[in-house]
Short mmCIF file of C-alpha atoms in Angstrom, two decimals:
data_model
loop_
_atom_site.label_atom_id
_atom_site.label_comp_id
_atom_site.label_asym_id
_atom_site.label_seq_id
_atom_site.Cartn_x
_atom_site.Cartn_y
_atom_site.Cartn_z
CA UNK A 14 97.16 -34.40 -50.39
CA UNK A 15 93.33 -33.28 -50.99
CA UNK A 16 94.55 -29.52 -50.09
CA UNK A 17 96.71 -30.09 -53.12
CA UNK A 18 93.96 -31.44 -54.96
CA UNK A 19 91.89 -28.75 -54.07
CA UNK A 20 94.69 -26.28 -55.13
CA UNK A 21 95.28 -27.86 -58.72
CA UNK A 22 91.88 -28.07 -59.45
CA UNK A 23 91.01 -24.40 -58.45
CA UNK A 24 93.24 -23.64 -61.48
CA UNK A 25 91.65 -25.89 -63.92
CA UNK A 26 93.13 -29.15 -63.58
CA UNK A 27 90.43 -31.84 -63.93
CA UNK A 28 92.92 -34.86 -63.16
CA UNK A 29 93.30 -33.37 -60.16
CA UNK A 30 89.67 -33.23 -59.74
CA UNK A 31 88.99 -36.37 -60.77
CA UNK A 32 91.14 -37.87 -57.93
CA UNK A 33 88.62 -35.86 -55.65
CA UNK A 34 85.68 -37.39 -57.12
CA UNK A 35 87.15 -40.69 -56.52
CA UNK A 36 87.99 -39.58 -53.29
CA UNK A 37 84.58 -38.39 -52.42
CA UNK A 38 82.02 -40.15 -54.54
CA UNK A 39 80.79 -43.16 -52.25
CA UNK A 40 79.79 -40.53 -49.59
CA UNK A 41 78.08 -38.19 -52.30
CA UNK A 42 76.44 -41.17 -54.45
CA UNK A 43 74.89 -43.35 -50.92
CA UNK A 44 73.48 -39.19 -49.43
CA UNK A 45 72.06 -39.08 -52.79
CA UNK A 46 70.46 -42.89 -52.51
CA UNK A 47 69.11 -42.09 -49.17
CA UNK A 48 67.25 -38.68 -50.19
CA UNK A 49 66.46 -40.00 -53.74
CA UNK A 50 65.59 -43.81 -53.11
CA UNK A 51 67.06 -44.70 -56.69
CA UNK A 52 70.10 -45.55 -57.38
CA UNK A 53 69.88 -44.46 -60.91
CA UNK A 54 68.70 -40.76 -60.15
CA UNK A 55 71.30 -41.08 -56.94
CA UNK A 56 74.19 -41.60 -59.49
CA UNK A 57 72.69 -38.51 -61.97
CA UNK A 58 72.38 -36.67 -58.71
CA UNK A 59 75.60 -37.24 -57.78
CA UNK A 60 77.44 -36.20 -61.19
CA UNK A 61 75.48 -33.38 -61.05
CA UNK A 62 77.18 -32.74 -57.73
CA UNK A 63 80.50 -33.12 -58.61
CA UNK A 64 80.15 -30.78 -61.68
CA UNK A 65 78.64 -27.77 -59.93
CA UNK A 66 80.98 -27.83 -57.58
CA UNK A 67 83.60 -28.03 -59.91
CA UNK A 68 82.06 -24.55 -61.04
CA UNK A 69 82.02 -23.14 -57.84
CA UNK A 70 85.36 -24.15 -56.34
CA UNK A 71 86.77 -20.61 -57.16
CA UNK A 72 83.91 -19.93 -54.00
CA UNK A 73 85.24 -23.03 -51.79
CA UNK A 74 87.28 -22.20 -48.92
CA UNK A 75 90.19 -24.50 -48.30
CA UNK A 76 90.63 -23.99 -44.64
CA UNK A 77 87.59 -25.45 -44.80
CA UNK A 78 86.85 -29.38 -45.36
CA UNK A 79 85.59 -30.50 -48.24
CA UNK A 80 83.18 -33.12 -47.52
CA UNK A 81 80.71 -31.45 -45.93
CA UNK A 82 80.83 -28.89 -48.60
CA UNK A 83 79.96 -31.27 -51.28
CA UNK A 84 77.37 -32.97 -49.02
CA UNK A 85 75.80 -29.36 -48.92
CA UNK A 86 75.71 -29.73 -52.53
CA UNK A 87 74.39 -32.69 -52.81
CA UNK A 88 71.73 -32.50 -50.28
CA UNK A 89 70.60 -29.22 -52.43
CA UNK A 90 70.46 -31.44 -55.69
CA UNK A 91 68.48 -34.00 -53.92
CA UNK A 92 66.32 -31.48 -52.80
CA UNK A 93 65.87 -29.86 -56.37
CA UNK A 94 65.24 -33.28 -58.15
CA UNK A 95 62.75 -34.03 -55.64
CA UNK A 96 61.27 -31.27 -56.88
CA UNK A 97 60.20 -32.78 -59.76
CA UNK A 98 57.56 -34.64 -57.71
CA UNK A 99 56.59 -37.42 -60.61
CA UNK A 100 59.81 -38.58 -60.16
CA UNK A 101 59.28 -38.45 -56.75
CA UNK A 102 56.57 -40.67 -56.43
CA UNK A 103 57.74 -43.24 -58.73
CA UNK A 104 61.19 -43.63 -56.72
CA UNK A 105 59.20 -44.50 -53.84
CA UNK A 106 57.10 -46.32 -55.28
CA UNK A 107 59.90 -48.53 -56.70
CA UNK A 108 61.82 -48.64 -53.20
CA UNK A 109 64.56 -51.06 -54.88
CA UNK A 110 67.80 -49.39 -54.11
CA UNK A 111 69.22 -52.18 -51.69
CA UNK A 112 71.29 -55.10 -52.81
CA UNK A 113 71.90 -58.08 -50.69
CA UNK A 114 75.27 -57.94 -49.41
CA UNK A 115 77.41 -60.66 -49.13
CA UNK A 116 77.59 -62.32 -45.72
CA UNK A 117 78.50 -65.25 -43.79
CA UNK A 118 75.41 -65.04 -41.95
CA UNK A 119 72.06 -65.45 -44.33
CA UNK A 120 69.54 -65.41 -41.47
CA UNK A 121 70.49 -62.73 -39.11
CA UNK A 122 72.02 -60.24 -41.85
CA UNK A 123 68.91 -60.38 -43.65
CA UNK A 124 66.88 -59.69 -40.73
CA UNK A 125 69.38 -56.43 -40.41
CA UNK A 126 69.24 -55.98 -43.67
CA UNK A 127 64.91 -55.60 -43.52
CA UNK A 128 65.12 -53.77 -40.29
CA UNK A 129 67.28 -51.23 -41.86
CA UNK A 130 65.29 -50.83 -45.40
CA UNK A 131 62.03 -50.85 -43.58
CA UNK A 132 63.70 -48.13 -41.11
CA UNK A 133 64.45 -45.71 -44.47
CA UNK A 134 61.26 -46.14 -45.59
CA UNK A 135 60.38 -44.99 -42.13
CA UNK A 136 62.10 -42.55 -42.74
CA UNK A 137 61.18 -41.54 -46.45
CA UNK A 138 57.80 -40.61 -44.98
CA UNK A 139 59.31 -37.62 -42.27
CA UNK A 140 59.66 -33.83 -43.64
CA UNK A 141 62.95 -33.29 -45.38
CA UNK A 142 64.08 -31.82 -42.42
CA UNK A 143 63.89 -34.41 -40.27
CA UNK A 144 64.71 -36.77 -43.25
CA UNK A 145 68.44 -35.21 -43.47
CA UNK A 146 69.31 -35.09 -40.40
CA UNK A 147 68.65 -38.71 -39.63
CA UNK A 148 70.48 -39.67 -42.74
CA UNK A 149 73.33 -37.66 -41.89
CA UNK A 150 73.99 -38.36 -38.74
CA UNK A 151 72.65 -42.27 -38.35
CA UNK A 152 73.10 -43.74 -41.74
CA UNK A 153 76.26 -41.88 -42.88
CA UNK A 154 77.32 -41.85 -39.54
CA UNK A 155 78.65 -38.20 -39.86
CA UNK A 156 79.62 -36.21 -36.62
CA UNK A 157 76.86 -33.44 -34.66
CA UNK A 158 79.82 -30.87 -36.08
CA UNK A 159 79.94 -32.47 -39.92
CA UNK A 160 76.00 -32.56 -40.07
CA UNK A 161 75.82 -29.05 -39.08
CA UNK A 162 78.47 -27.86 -41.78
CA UNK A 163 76.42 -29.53 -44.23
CA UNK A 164 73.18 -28.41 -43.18
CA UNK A 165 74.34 -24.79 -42.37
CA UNK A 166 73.11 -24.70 -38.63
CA UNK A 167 74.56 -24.74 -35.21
CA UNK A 168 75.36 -27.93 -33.62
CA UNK A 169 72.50 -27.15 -30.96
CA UNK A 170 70.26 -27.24 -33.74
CA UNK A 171 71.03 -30.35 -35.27
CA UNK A 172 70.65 -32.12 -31.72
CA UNK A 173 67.30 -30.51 -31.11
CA UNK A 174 66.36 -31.15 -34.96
CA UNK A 175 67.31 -34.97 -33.98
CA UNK A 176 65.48 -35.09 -31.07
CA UNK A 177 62.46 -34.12 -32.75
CA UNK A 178 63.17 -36.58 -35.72
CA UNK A 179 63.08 -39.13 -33.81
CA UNK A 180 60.22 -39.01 -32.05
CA UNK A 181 58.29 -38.55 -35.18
CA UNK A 182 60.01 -41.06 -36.25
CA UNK A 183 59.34 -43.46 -33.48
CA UNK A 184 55.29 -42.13 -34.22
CA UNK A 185 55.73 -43.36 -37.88
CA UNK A 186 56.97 -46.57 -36.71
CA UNK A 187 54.68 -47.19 -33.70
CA UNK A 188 51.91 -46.12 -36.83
CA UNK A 189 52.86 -48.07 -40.29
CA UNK A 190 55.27 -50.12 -39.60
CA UNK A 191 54.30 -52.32 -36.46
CA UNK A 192 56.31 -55.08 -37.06
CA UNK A 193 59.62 -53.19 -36.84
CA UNK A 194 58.30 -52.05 -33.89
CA UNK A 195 57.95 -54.69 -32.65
CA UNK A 196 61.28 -55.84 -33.42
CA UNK A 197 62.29 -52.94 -31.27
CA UNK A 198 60.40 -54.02 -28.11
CA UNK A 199 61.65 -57.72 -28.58
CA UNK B 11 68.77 -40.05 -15.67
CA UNK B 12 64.59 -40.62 -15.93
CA UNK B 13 63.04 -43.24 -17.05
CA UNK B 14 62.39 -41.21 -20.56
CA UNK B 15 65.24 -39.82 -21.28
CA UNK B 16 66.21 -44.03 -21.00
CA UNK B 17 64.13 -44.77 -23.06
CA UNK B 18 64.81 -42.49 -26.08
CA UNK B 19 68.20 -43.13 -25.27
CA UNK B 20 67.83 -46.83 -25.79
CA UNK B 21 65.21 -45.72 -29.15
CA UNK B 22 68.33 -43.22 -30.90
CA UNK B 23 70.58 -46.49 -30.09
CA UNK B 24 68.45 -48.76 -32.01
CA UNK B 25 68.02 -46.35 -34.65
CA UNK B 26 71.38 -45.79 -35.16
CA UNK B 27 72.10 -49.39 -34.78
CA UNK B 28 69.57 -50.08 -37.73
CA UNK B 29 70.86 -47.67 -39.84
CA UNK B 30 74.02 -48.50 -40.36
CA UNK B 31 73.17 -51.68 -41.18
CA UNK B 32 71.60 -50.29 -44.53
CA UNK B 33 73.02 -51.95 -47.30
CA UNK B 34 73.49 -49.51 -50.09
CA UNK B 35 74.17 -50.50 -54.12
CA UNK B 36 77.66 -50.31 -55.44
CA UNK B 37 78.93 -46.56 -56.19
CA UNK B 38 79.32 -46.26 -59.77
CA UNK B 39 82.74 -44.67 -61.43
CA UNK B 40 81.18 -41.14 -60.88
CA UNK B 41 84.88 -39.53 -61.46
CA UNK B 42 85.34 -41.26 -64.88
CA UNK B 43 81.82 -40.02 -66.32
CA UNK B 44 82.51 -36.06 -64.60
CA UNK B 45 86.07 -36.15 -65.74
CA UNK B 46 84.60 -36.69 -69.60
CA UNK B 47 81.96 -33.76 -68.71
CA UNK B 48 84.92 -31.25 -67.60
CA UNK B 49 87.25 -32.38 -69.72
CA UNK B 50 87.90 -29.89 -72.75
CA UNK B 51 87.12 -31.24 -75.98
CA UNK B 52 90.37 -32.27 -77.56
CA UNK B 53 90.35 -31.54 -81.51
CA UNK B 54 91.12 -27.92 -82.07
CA UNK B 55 89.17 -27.82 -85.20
CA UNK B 56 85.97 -27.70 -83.24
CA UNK B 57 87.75 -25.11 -80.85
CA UNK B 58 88.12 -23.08 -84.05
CA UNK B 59 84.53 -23.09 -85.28
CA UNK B 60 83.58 -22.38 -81.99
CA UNK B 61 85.56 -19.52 -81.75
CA UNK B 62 84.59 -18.51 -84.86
CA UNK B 63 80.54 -18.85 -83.78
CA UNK B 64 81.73 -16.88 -80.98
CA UNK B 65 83.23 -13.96 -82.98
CA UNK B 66 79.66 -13.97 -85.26
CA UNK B 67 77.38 -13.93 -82.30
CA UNK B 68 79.13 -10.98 -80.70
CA UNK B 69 79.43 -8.88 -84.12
CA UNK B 70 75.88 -9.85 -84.76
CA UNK B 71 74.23 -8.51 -81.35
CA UNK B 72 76.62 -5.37 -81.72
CA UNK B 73 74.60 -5.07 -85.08
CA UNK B 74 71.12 -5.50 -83.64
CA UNK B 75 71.98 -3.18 -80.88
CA UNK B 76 71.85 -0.47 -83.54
CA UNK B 77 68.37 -1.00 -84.26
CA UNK B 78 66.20 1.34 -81.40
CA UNK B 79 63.83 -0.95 -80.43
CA UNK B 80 65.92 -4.23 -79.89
CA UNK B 81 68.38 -1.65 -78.07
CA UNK B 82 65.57 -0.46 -76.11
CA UNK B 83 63.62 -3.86 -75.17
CA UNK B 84 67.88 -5.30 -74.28
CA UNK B 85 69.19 -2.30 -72.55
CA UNK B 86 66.81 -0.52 -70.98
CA UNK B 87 65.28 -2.08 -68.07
CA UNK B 88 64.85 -1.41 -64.63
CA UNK B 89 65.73 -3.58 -61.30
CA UNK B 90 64.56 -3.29 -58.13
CA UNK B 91 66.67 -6.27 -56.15
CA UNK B 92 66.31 -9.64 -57.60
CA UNK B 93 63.29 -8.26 -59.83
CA UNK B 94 64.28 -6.82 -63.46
CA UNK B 95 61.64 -4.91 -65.89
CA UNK B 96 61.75 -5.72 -68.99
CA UNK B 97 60.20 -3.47 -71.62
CA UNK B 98 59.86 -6.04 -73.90
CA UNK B 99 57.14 -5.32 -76.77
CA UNK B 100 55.18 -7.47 -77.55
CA UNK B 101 55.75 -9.11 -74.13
CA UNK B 102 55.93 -12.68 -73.93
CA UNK B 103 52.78 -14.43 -75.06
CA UNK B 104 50.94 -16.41 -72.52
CA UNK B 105 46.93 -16.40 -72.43
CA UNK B 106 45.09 -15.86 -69.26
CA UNK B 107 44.17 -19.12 -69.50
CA UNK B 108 47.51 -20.24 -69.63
CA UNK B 109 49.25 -19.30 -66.47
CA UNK B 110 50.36 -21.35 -63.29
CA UNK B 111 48.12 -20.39 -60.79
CA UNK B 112 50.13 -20.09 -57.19
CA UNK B 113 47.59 -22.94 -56.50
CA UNK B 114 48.54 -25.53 -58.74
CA UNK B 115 51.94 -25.08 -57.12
CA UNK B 116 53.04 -28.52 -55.53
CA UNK B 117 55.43 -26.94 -53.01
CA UNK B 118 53.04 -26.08 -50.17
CA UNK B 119 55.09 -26.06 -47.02
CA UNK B 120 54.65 -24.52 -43.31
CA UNK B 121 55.78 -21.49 -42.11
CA UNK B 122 58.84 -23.36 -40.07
CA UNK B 123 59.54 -25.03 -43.21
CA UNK B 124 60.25 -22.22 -45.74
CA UNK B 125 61.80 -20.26 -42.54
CA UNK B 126 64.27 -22.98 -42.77
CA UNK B 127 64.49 -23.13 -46.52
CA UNK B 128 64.52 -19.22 -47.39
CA UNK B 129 67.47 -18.61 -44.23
CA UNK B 130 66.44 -14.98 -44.10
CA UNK B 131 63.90 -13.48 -41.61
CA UNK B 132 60.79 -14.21 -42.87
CA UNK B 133 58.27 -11.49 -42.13
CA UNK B 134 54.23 -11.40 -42.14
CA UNK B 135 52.37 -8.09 -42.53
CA UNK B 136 50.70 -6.87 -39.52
CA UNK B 137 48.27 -4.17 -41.92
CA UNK B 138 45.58 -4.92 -42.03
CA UNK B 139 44.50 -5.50 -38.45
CA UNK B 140 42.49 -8.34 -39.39
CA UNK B 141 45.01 -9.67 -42.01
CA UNK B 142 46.01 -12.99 -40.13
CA UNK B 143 48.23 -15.42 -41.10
CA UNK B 144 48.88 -16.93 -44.78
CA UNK B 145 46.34 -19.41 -45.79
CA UNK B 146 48.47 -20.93 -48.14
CA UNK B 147 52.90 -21.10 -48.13
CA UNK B 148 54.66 -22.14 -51.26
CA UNK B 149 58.27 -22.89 -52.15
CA UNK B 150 60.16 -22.90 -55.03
CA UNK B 151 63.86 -23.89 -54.93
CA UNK B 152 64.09 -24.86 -58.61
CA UNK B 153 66.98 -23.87 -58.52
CA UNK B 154 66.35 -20.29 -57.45
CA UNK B 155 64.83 -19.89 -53.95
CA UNK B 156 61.49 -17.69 -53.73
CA UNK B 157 58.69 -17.59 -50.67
CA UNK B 158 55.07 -17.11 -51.42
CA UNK B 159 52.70 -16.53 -48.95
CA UNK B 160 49.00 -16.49 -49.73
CA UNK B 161 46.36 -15.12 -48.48
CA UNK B 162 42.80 -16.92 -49.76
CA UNK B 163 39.14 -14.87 -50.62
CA UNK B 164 37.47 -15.45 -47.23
CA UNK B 165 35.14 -18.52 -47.18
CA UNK B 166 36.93 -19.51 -50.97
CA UNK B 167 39.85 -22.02 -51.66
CA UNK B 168 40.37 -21.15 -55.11
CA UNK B 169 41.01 -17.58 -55.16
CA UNK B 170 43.49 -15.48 -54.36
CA UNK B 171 42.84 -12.21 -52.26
CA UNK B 172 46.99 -11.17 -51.95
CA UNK B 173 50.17 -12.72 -52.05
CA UNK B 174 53.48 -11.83 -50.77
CA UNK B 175 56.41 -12.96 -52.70
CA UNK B 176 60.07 -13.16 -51.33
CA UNK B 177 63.54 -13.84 -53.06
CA UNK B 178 66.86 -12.82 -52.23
CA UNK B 179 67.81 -9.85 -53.79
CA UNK B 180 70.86 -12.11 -55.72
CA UNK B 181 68.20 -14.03 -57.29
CA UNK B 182 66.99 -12.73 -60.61
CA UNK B 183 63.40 -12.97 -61.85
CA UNK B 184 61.66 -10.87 -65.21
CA UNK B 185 58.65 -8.89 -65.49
CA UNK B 186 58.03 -8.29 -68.85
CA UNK B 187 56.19 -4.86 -68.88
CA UNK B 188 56.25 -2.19 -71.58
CA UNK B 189 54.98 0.49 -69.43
CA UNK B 190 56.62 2.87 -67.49
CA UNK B 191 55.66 1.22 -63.45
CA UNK B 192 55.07 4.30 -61.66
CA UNK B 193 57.79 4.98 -59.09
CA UNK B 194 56.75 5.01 -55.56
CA UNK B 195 58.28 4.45 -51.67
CA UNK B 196 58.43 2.10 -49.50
CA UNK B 197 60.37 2.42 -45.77
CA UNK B 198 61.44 6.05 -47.66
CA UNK B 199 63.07 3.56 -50.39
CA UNK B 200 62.57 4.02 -53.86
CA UNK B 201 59.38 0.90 -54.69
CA UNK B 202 57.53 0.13 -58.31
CA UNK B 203 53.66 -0.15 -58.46
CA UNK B 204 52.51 -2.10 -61.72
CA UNK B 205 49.23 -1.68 -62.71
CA UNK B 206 48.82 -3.56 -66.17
CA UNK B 207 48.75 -7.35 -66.27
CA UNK B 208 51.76 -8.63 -67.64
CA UNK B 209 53.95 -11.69 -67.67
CA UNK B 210 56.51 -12.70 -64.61
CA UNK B 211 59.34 -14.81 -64.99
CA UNK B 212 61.60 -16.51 -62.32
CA UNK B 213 64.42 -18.53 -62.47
CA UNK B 214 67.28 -19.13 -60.08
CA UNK B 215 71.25 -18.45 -60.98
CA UNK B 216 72.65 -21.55 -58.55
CA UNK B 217 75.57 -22.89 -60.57
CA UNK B 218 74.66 -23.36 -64.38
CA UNK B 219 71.53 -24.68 -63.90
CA UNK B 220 68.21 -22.24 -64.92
CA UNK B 221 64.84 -23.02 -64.65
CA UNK B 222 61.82 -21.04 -66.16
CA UNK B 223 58.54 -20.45 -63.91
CA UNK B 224 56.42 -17.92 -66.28
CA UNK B 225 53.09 -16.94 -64.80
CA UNK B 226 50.44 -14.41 -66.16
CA UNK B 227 49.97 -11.26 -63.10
CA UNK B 228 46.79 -9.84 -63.36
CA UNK B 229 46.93 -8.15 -60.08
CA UNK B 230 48.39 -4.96 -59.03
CA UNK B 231 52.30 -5.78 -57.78
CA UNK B 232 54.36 -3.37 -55.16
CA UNK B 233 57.56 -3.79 -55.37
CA UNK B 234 59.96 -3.32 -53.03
CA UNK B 235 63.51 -4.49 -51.32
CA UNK B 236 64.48 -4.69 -47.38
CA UNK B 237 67.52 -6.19 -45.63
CA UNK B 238 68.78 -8.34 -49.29
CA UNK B 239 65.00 -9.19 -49.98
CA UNK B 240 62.85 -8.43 -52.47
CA UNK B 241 59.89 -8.49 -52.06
CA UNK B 242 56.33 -8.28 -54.51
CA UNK B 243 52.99 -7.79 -53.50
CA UNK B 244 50.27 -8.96 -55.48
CA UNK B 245 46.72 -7.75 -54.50
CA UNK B 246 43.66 -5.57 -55.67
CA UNK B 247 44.28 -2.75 -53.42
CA UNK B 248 45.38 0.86 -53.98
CA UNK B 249 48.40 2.02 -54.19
CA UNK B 250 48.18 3.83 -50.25
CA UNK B 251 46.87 0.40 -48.83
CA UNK B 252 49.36 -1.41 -50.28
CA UNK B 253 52.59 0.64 -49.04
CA UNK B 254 51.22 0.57 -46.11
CA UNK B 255 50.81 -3.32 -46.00
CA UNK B 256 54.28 -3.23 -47.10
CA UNK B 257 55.94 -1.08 -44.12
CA UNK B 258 53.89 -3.20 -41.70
CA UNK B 259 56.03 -6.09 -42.26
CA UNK B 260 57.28 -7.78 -38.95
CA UNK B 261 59.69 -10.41 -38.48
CA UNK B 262 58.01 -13.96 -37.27
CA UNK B 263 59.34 -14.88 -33.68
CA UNK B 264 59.15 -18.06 -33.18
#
């Protein structure tokens, strides 16, 4: 069905395109929150996505999936806005893209829930290398073969890019953010 | 299996673990809001005035070709790669005072970094002997990708002894320069040497998006293109020192 998709909207059809977005826009919009850290500039982001590769599909090859593709996009957007470092700094300084989810459990998921937001903002303070990767492959849970589509390397790369990550990572946390840390050891 | 390889084991576990307990806000109905982007409008009146605008702006710059100067200062550039000269007189204007220094540039990065970023070899000149690594590595990726490695005054942090730009020769960046650059080699391939300060424009041709980084070059600039890059030198050298500073560029092995 996407193949056909793919096919309708490589000849204009932008119903057809629009059931991609749908198909495809909770993956693109939550890359886009993790590299932006608003959900506001993750949503522009993310339109901004969709549209240039709707200009670029005649380049898409459709042997090829398309998710990684468009994650490649949008980890190129991210990187662009980012750019723009005013906006930057006042996305991390704000820090509010997570909402509560609902649970059954109020004591233990919010403990997850802090673990994992202090964990990004871990994160948030690694290279963008190291930042995408981790995304990619912990928090969108995306395969060693996916993440290196979308990143353009060889799947040797991405593991030694992770191993690396991560122990800067683990640094960061040992550093600034003790308590998590401590969580760990626990 | 050590005891460390255990242990970061156990740490990539809890990582992962962690992270996928992120909670992250609702998605928004990004398909409606891109559908009404690509959507064509739907009242063919405004198709017909734009049509119309269309037919006006072509029959108008057929006009203005006829008039030798705008023909000259549209037509008639050069391009070396990614870099076009423009004849344009008057050029742009931008006072020395003006200009974006490379060092107000926010994107400093490390070598491994803008390897990473640029995806071609990156190479460091080896001429002269005593040249030694950049002092300073930028990035711009806005939306165009360019490299620019700096090399500082010695015992300075403000000023600029030489720089070595690099963009792939599909980019497109303007230097607007209404003299003739004098025409010059490089690896036995044809090169430009500029002489006269004069304005340089960049901006990148990823999807629709452009983005304007206009600086004032008072420096002379070789220019030159190897393996899809283009590359520009900017230093106070002569011509002779500066070719050969270009044809001493090596690849960086990691």
């Amino acid at each position: 069905m996407e193949q056909e998709f793919i096919y309708q909207a490589k000849q204009g059809d932008t119903a057809a395109y629009e059931s991609l977005v749908r198909q495809h826009q909770e993956a693109v919009f939550r890359l886009a929150c993790l590299l932006l850290g608003d959900a506001g500039d993750a949503e522009d982001a993310a339109q901004e996505t969709f549209i240039r590769a709707f200009r670029s599909l005649s380049t898409f090859d459709s042997t090829r999936p398309f998710r990684p593709w468009l994650l490649s996009i949008t980890a190129n957007v991210a990187r662009n806005r980012r750019r723009s470092i005013g906006r930057y700094f006042a996305a991390l300084q704000r820090l509010v893209i997570i909402t509560p989810r609902e649970t059954g459990n109020a004591e233990s998921e919010s403990i997850q829930q802090w673990e994992a937001k202090t964990l990004w903002k871990a994160v948030q303070t690694l290279n963008v290398i190291d930042q995408e990767v981790i995304y990619l492959r912990y928090f969108m849970e995306l395969s060693v073969s996916e993440t290196a589509e979308i990143l353009k390397v060889e799947q040797g790369t991405v593991k030694s890019r992770l191993s690396r990550a991560l122990s800067r990572l683990r640094e960061v946390i040992r550093q600034d953010f003790p308590l998590l840390y401590e969580g760990r050891q626990a | 299996m050590s005891e460390q390889q255990n242990h970061d084991e156990a740490w990539e576990m809890s990582v992962q673990d962690r992270a996928k307990a992120f909670s992250y806000p609702a998605t928004p109905d990004i398909a409606a809001a891109v559908g009404r982007t690509l959507r064509p409008p739907q009242r063919r009146n405004s198709l017909r005035i734009m049509a119309r605008a269309a037919i006006l702006l072509i029959l108008l710059s057929i006009a203005l070709l006829f008039v030798p100067e705008i023909r000259a200062s549209v037509l008639e550039f050069l391009r070396l790669g990614a870099i076009r000269i423009v004849p344009q007189t008057p050029a742009p204007t931008l006072s020395p005072s003006q200009p974006l220094s490379l060092l107000d540039l926010n994107s400093v990065a490390s070598l491994e970094e803008a390897q990473e970023i640029f995806r071609l070899p990156i190479r460091l000149p080896t001429y002269p002997a005593d040249v030694g690594a950049p002092d300073r590595i930028f990035v711009i990726e806005d939306p165009g990708t360019m490299i620019i490695l700096a090399w500082l005054v010695p015992g300075t942090e403000d000023q600029i002894e030489m720089s070595l730009h690099m963009l792939r020769s599909e980019e497109l960046a303007d230097k607007y320069y209404p003299w003739e650059p004098e025409i010059t080699s490089v690896n036995g391939r044809q090169a430009f040497w500029l002489v006269n300060a004069h304005v340089y424009d960049f901006f990148g041709t990823v999807g629709n998006q452009s983005t304007d980084w206009t600086r004032y070059v008072n420096m002379n600039v070789l220019i030159w293109e190897q393996d899809r890059i283009t590359y520009r030198l900017e230093t106070t050298v002569t011509l002779e020192e500066a070719r050969q500073i270009a044809e001493s560029l090596q690849e960086v092995t990691p």
